[in-house]
JSON list of C-alpha atoms in Angstrom, two decimals:
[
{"chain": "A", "resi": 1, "resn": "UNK", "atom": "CA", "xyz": [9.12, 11.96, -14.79]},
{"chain": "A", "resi": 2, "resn": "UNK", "atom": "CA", "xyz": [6.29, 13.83, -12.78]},
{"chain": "A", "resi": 3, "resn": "UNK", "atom": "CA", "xyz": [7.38, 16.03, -9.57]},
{"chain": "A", "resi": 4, "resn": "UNK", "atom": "CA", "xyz": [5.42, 15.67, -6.31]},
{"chain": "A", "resi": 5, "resn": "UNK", "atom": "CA", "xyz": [5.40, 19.33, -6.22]},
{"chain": "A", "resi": 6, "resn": "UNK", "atom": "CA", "xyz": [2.78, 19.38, -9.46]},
{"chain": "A", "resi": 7, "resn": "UNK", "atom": "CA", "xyz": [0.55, 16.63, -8.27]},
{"chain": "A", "resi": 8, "resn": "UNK", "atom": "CA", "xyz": [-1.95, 16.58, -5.74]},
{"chain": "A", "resi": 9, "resn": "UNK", "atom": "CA", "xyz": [-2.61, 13.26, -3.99]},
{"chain": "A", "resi": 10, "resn": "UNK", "atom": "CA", "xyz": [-6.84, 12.24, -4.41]},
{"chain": "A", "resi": 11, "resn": "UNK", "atom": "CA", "xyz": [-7.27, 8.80, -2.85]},
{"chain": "A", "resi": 12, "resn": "UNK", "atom": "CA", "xyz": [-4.26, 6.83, -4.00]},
{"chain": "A", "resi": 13, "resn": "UNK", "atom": "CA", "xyz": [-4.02, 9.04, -7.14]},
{"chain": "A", "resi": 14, "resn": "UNK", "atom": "CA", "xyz": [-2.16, 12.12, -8.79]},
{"chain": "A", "resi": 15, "resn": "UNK", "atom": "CA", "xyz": [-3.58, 14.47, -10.01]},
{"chain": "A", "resi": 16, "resn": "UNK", "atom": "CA", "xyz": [-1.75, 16.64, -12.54]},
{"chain": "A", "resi": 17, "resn": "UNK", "atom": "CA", "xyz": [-1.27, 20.31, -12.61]},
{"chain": "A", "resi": 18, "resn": "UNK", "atom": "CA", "xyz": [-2.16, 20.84, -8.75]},
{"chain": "A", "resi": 19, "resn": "UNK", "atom": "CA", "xyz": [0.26, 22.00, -5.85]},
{"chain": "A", "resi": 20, "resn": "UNK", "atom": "CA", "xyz": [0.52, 20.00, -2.74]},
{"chain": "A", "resi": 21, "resn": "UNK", "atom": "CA", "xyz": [0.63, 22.41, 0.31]},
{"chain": "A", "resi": 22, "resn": "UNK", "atom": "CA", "xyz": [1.49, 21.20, 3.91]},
{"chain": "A", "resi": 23, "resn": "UNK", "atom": "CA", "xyz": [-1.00, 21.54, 6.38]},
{"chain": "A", "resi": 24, "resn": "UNK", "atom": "CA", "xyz": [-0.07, 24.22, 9.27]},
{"chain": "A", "resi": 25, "resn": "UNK", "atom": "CA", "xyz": [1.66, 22.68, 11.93]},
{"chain": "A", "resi": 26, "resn": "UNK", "atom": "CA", "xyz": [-1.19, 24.06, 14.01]},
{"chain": "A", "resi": 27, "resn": "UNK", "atom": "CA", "xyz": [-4.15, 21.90, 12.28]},
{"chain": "A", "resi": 28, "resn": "UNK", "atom": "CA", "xyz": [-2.47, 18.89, 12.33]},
{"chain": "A", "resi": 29, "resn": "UNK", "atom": "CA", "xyz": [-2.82, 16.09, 15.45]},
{"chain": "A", "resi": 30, "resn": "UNK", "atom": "CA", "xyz": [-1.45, 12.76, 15.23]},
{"chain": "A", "resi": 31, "resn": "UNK", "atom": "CA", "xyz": [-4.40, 9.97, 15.36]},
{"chain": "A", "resi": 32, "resn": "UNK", "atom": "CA", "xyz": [-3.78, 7.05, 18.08]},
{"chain": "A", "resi": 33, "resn": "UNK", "atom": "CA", "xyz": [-4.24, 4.89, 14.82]},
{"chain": "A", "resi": 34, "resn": "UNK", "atom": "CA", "xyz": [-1.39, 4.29, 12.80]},
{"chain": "A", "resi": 35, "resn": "UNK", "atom": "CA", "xyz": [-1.89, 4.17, 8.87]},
{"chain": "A", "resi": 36, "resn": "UNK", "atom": "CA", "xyz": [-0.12, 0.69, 7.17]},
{"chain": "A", "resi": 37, "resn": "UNK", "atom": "CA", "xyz": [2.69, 1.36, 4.85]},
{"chain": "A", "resi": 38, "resn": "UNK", "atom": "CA", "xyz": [4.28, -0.88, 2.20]},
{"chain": "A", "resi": 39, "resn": "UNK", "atom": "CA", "xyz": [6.69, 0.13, -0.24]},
{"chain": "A", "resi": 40, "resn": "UNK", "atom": "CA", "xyz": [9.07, -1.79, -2.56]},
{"chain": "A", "resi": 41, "resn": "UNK", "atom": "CA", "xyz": [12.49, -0.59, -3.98]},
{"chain": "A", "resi": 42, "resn": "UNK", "atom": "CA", "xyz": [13.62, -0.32, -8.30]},
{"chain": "A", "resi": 43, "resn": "UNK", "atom": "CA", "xyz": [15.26, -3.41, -7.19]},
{"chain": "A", "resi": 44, "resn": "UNK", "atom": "CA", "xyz": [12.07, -5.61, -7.35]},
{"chain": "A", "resi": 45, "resn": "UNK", "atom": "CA", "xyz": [11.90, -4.32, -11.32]},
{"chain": "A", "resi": 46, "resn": "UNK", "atom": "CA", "xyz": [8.40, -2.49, -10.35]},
{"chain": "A", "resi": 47, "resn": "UNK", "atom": "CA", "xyz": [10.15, 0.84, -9.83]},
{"chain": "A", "resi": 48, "resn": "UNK", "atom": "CA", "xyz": [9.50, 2.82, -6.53]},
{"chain": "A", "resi": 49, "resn": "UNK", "atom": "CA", "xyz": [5.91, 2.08, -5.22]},
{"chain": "A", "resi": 50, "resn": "UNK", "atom": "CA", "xyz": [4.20, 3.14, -1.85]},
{"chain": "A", "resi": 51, "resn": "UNK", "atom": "CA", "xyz": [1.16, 1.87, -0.31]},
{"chain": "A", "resi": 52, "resn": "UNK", "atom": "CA", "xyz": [-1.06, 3.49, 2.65]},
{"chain": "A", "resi": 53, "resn": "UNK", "atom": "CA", "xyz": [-3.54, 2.58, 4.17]},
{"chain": "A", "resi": 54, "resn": "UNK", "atom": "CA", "xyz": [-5.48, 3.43, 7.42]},
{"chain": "A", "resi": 55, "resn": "UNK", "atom": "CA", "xyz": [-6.90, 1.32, 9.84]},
{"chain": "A", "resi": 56, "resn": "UNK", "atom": "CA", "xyz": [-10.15, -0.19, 8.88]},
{"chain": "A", "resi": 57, "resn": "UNK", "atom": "CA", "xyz": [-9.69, 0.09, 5.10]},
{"chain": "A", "resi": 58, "resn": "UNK", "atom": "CA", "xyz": [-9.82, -2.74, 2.63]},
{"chain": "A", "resi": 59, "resn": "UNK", "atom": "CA", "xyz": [-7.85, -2.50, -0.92]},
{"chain": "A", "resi": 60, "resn": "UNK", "atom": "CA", "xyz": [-6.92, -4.98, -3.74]},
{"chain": "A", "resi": 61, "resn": "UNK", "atom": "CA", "xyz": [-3.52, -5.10, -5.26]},
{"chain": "A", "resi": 62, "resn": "UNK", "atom": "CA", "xyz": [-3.30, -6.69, -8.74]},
{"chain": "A", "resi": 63, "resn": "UNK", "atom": "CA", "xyz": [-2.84, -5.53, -12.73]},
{"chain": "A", "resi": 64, "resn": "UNK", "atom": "CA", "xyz": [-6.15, -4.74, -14.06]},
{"chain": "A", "resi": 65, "resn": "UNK", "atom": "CA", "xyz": [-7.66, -1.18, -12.95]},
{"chain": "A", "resi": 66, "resn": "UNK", "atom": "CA", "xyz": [-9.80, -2.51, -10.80]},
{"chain": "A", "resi": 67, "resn": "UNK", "atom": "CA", "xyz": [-7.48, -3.40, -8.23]},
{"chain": "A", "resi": 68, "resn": "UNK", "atom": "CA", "xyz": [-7.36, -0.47, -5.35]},
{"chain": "A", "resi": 69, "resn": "UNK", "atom": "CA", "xyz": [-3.71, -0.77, -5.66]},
{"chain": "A", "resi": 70, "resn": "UNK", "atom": "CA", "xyz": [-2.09, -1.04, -9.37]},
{"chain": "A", "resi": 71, "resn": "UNK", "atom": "CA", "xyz": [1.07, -2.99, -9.81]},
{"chain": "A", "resi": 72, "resn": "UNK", "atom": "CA", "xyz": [1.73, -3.64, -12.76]},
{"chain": "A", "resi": 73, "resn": "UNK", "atom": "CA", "xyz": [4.33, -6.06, -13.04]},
{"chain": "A", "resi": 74, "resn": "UNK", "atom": "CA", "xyz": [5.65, -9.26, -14.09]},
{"chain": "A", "resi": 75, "resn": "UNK", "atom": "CA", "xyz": [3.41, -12.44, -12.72]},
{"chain": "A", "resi": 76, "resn": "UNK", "atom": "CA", "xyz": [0.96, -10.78, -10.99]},
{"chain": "A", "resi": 77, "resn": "UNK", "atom": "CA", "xyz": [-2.74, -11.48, -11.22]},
{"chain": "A", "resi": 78, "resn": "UNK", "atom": "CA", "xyz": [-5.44, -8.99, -12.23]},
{"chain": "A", "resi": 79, "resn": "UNK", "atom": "CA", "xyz": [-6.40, -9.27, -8.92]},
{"chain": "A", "resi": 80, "resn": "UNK", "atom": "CA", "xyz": [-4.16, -10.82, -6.95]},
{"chain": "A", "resi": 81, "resn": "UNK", "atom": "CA", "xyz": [-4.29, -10.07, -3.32]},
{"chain": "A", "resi": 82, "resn": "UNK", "atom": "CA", "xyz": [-6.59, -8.50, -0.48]},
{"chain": "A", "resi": 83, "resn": "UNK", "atom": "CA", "xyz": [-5.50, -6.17, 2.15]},
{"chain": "A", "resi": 84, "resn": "UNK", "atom": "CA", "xyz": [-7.31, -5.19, 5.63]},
{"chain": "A", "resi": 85, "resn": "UNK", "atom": "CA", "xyz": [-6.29, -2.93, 7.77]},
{"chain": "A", "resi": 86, "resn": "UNK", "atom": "CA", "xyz": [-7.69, -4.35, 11.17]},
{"chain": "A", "resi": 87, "resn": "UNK", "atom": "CA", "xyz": [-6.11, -3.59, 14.43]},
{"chain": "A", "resi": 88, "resn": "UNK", "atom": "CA", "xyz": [-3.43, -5.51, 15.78]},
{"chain": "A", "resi": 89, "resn": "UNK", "atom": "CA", "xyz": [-2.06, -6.70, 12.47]},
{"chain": "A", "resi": 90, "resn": "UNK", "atom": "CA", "xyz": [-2.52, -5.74, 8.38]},
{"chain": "A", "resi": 91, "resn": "UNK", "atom": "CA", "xyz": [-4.66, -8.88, 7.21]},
{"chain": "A", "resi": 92, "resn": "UNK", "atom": "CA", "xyz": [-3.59, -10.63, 3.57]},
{"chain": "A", "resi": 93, "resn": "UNK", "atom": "CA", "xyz": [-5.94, -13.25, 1.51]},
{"chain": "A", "resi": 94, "resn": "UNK", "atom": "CA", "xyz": [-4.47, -14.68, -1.65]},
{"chain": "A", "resi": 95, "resn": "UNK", "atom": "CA", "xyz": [-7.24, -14.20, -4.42]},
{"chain": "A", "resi": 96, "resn": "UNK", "atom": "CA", "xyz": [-6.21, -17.55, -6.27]},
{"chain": "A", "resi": 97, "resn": "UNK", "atom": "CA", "xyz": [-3.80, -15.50, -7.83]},
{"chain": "A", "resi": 98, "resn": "UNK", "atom": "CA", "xyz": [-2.08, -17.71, -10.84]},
{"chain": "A", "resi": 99, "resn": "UNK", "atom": "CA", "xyz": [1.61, -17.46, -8.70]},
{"chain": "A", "resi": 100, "resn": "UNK", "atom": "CA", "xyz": [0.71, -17.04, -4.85]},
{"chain": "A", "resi": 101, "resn": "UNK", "atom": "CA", "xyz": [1.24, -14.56, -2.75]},
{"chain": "A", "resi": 102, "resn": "UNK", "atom": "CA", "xyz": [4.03, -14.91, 0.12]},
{"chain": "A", "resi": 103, "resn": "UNK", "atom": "CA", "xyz": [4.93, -13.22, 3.11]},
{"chain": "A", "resi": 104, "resn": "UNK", "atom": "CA", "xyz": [8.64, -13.66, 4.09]},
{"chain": "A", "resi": 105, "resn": "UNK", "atom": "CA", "xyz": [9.31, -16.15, 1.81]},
{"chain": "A", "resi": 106, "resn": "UNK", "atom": "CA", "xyz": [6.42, -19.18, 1.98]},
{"chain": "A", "resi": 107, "resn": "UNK", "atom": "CA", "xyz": [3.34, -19.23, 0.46]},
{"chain": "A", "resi": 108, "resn": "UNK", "atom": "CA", "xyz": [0.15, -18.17, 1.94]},
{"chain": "A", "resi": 109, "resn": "UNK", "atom": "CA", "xyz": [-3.56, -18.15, 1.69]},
{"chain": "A", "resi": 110, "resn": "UNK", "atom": "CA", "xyz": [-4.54, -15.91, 4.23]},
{"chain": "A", "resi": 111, "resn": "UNK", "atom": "CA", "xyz": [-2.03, -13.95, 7.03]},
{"chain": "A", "resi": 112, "resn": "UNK", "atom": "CA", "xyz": [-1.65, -11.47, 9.28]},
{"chain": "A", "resi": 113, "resn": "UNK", "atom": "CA", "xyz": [1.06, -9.19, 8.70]},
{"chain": "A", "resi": 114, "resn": "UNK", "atom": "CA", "xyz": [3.01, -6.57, 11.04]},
{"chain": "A", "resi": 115, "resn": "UNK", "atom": "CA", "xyz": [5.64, -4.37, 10.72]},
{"chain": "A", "resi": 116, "resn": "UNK", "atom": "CA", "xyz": [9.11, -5.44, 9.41]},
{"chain": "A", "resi": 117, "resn": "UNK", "atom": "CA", "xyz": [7.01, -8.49, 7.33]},
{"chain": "A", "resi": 118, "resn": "UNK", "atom": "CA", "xyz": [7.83, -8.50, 3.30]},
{"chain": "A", "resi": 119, "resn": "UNK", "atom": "CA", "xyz": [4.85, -9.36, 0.85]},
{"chain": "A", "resi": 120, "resn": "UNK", "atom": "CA", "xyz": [5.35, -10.68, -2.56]},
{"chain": "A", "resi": 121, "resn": "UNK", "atom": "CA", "xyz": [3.20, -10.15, -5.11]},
{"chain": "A", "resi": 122, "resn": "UNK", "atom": "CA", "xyz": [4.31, -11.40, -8.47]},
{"chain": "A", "resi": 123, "resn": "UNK", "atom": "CA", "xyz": [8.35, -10.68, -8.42]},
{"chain": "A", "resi": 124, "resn": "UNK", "atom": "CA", "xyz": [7.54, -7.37, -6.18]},
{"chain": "A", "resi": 125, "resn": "UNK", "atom": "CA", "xyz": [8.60, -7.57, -2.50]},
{"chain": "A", "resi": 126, "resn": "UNK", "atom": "CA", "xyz": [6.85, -4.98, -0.47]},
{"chain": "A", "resi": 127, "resn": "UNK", "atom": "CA", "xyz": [7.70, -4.12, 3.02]},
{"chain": "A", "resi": 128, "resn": "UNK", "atom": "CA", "xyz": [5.62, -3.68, 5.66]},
{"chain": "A", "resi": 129, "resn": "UNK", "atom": "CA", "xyz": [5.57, -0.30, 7.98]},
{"chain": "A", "resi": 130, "resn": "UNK", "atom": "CA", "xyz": [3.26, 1.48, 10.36]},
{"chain": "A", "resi": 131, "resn": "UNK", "atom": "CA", "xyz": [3.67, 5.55, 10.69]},
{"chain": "A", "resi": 132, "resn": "UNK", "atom": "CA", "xyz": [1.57, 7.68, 12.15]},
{"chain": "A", "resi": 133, "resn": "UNK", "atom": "CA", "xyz": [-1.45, 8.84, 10.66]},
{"chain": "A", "resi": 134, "resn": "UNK", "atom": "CA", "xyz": [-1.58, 12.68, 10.95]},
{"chain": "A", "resi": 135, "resn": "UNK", "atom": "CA", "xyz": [-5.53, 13.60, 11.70]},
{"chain": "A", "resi": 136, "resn": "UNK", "atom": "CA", "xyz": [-6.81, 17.42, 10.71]},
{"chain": "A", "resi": 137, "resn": "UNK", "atom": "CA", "xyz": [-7.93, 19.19, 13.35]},
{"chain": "A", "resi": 138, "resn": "UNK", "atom": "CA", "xyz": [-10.86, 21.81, 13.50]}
]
């Protein structure tokens, strides 16, 4: 098992053999934008996985490695599902994945999420969460 401590984060990546350090309390703001959180449990059989984005991005989640956001588990699609983060709301489109893609419990094909919504992709529930979205300063 890999320690946060030896991995740096590189968009939505670890990298090995690099030391995160905090930023000084003193460089750090908090943006008026919030960044988009999901996050499922080991109870969904995907083990722990978190998601972030900030507003205005767009990202894939699916099984092959061109999805923006790798979950590999049990029926989901290579690419199964778009995300965009768009202000008020976290937009979802179902990308004809084989086994749909639902938000608290029914079937979608495009919806707008907020916080406190679950996704399912495949058997993994993810739930949704806005934090805020610390900004460097200069």
């Amino acid at each position: 098992m890999t320690t946060l401590s030896s991995h740096k984060f590189i968009s939505n990546t670890w990298a090995a053999g690099q030391r995160l350090q905090a930023p000084s309390p003193a460089r750090v703001c908090y943006d008026s934008q919030a960044m988009w959180v999901l996050e499922a449990t080991d109870e969904t059989g995907a083990g722990r996985v978190t998601f972030r984005m900030a507003s205005g991005a767009i990202k894939t989640i699916g099984r092959a490695t061109g999805a923006d956001f790798i979950l590999d588990a049990a029926l989901v699609s290579r690419l199964h599902c778009r995300l965009s983060a768009i202000e008020p709301g976290l937009d979802v489109v179902d990308l004809d994945s084989t086994n749909g893609t639902f938000v608290n419990g029914e079937r979608i094909s495009r919806a707008t999420l907020k916080a406190g919504d679950r996704l399912t992709v495949g058997r993994v529930e993810l739930r949704v969460s806005q934090s805020a979205f610390p900004a460097a300063t200069d």
